[in-house]
Amino acid sequence: MGFILLISLSLFGYSQYKLNQKDQVRRATYTVSSKSTLEGSQTFLRVLVFSNDKKDIENIFKILQKKEKKAGVDSLFVRFNVDNGGEIGKFIANGKIAWTATGKKQVKLEQDQPTIEYAQK
């Protein structure tokens, strides 16, 4: 009897672990719905996300920063919206960062100081 209980508890624990892994992948998933380059090399992205949790938004913004900085742009402006099945949903936040003096003028921020402004609830 105790052996069956032990087996069932371990199977339950394993299934919860797998579900948690899938949920983490889903929350970190994003789609770039549009990308434009403005005023020289300022990149503007509209990003659709499944999670509106602040930590998830910050992690996605860090990923996008790394990609765009490698591309050699002056600044990055990202608008985050909820993903409604591929359609643009409710506004969540704006993220911006500047890497050069030109970028500082474009997004009106100090260099290498990322900022995320969340929507009012």
Short mmCIF file of C-alpha atoms in Angstrom, two decimals:
data_model
loop_
_atom_site.label_atom_id
_atom_site.label_comp_id
_atom_site.label_asym_id
_atom_site.label_seq_id
_atom_site.Cartn_x
_atom_site.Cartn_y
_atom_site.Cartn_z
CA MET A 1 0.00 0.00 0.00
CA GLY A 2 2.80 2.43 0.91
CA PHE A 3 4.66 1.55 -2.29
CA ILE A 4 1.63 2.44 -4.45
CA LEU A 5 1.26 5.73 -2.59
CA LEU A 6 4.94 6.52 -3.14
CA ILE A 7 4.69 5.76 -6.87
CA SER A 8 1.55 7.86 -7.29
CA LEU A 9 3.11 10.81 -5.43
CA SER A 10 6.22 10.68 -7.60
CA LEU A 11 4.13 10.56 -10.79
CA PHE A 12 2.08 13.52 -9.56
CA GLY A 13 5.25 15.47 -8.74
CA TYR A 14 6.74 14.72 -12.15
CA SER A 15 3.57 15.82 -13.96
CA GLN A 16 3.53 19.11 -11.99
CA TYR A 17 7.18 19.65 -12.90
CA LYS A 18 6.45 19.14 -16.62
CA LEU A 19 3.43 21.45 -16.51
CA ASN A 20 5.52 24.13 -14.80
CA GLN A 21 8.21 23.83 -17.50
CA LYS A 22 5.61 24.26 -20.27
CA ASP A 23 4.13 27.29 -18.48
CA GLN A 24 7.57 28.93 -18.19
CA VAL A 25 8.20 28.47 -21.93
CA ARG A 26 4.79 29.91 -22.77
CA ARG A 27 5.32 32.96 -20.53
CA ALA A 28 8.69 33.70 -22.16
CA THR A 29 7.21 33.40 -25.65
CA TYR A 30 6.84 36.55 -27.68
CA THR A 31 6.18 37.54 -31.28
CA VAL A 32 7.58 40.62 -32.99
CA SER A 33 4.52 41.82 -34.91
CA SER A 34 6.24 44.80 -36.53
CA LYS A 35 9.71 46.26 -36.80
CA SER A 36 10.66 49.66 -38.19
CA THR A 37 13.77 51.74 -38.36
CA LEU A 38 13.26 55.43 -37.72
CA GLU A 39 15.56 58.49 -37.69
CA GLY A 40 18.77 56.82 -38.77
CA SER A 41 19.12 53.74 -36.65
CA GLN A 42 16.40 53.83 -34.03
CA THR A 43 14.55 50.53 -33.99
CA PHE A 44 10.88 50.43 -33.07
CA LEU A 45 9.35 47.03 -32.24
CA ARG A 46 5.78 46.03 -31.47
CA VAL A 47 5.91 42.81 -29.47
CA LEU A 48 3.01 40.52 -28.61
CA VAL A 49 3.40 38.57 -25.37
CA PHE A 50 1.32 35.97 -23.54
CA SER A 51 2.25 37.08 -20.03
CA ASN A 52 1.85 40.57 -18.62
CA ASP A 53 3.94 39.74 -15.54
CA LYS A 54 6.63 42.41 -15.00
CA LYS A 55 9.46 39.86 -14.64
CA ASP A 56 8.48 38.20 -17.93
CA ILE A 57 8.33 41.57 -19.72
CA GLU A 58 11.75 42.53 -18.32
CA ASN A 59 13.29 39.21 -19.45
CA ILE A 60 11.86 39.55 -22.96
CA PHE A 61 13.13 43.16 -23.12
CA LYS A 62 16.64 41.98 -22.17
CA ILE A 63 16.55 39.39 -24.97
CA LEU A 64 15.46 42.03 -27.49
CA GLN A 65 18.16 44.44 -26.28
CA LYS A 66 20.88 41.88 -26.93
CA LYS A 67 19.61 41.17 -30.45
CA GLU A 68 19.30 44.83 -31.45
CA LYS A 69 22.57 45.94 -29.86
CA LYS A 70 24.39 43.32 -31.95
CA ALA A 71 22.75 44.83 -35.03
CA GLY A 72 24.45 48.16 -34.21
CA VAL A 73 21.41 50.39 -33.68
CA ASP A 74 21.53 53.66 -31.69
CA SER A 75 18.38 53.07 -29.66
CA LEU A 76 15.49 50.67 -29.18
CA PHE A 77 11.84 51.39 -28.42
CA VAL A 78 9.58 48.41 -27.72
CA ARG A 79 5.80 48.50 -27.29
CA PHE A 80 4.43 45.42 -25.51
CA ASN A 81 0.86 44.26 -26.13
CA VAL A 82 -1.08 41.15 -25.15
CA ASP A 83 -1.15 38.44 -27.84
CA ASN A 84 -4.79 37.71 -28.73
CA GLY A 85 -4.19 34.79 -31.07
CA GLY A 86 -1.78 36.75 -33.26
CA GLU A 87 -3.81 39.96 -33.00
CA ILE A 88 -2.71 43.04 -31.08
CA GLY A 89 -4.39 43.12 -27.68
CA LYS A 90 -4.29 45.38 -24.64
CA PHE A 91 -1.26 47.65 -24.15
CA ILE A 92 1.08 46.48 -21.36
CA ALA A 93 4.27 48.56 -21.42
CA ASN A 94 6.84 50.57 -23.35
CA GLY A 95 10.53 49.75 -23.05
CA LYS A 96 13.36 51.89 -24.32
CA ILE A 97 17.14 52.08 -24.22
CA ALA A 98 19.88 54.16 -25.90
CA TRP A 99 23.38 52.95 -26.71
CA THR A 100 24.90 56.02 -28.38
CA ALA A 101 24.77 59.82 -28.16
CA THR A 102 22.37 59.86 -31.11
CA GLY A 103 20.23 57.26 -29.36
CA LYS A 104 20.10 59.44 -26.22
CA LYS A 105 18.41 62.17 -28.26
CA GLN A 106 16.04 59.71 -29.95
CA VAL A 107 14.55 58.18 -26.79
CA LYS A 108 15.44 60.99 -24.33
CA LEU A 109 17.28 58.66 -21.94
CA GLU A 110 20.78 58.40 -20.58
CA GLN A 111 23.02 55.93 -22.37
CA ASP A 112 22.73 52.26 -21.32
CA GLN A 113 19.88 52.98 -18.87
CA PRO A 114 16.90 50.81 -19.92
CA THR A 115 13.46 52.01 -18.87
CA ILE A 116 10.15 50.17 -18.89
CA GLU A 117 6.96 52.17 -18.37
CA TYR A 118 3.93 50.02 -17.55
CA ALA A 119 0.32 50.83 -18.37
CA GLN A 120 -1.83 52.19 -15.58
CA LYS A 121 -4.26 49.61 -14.26
#
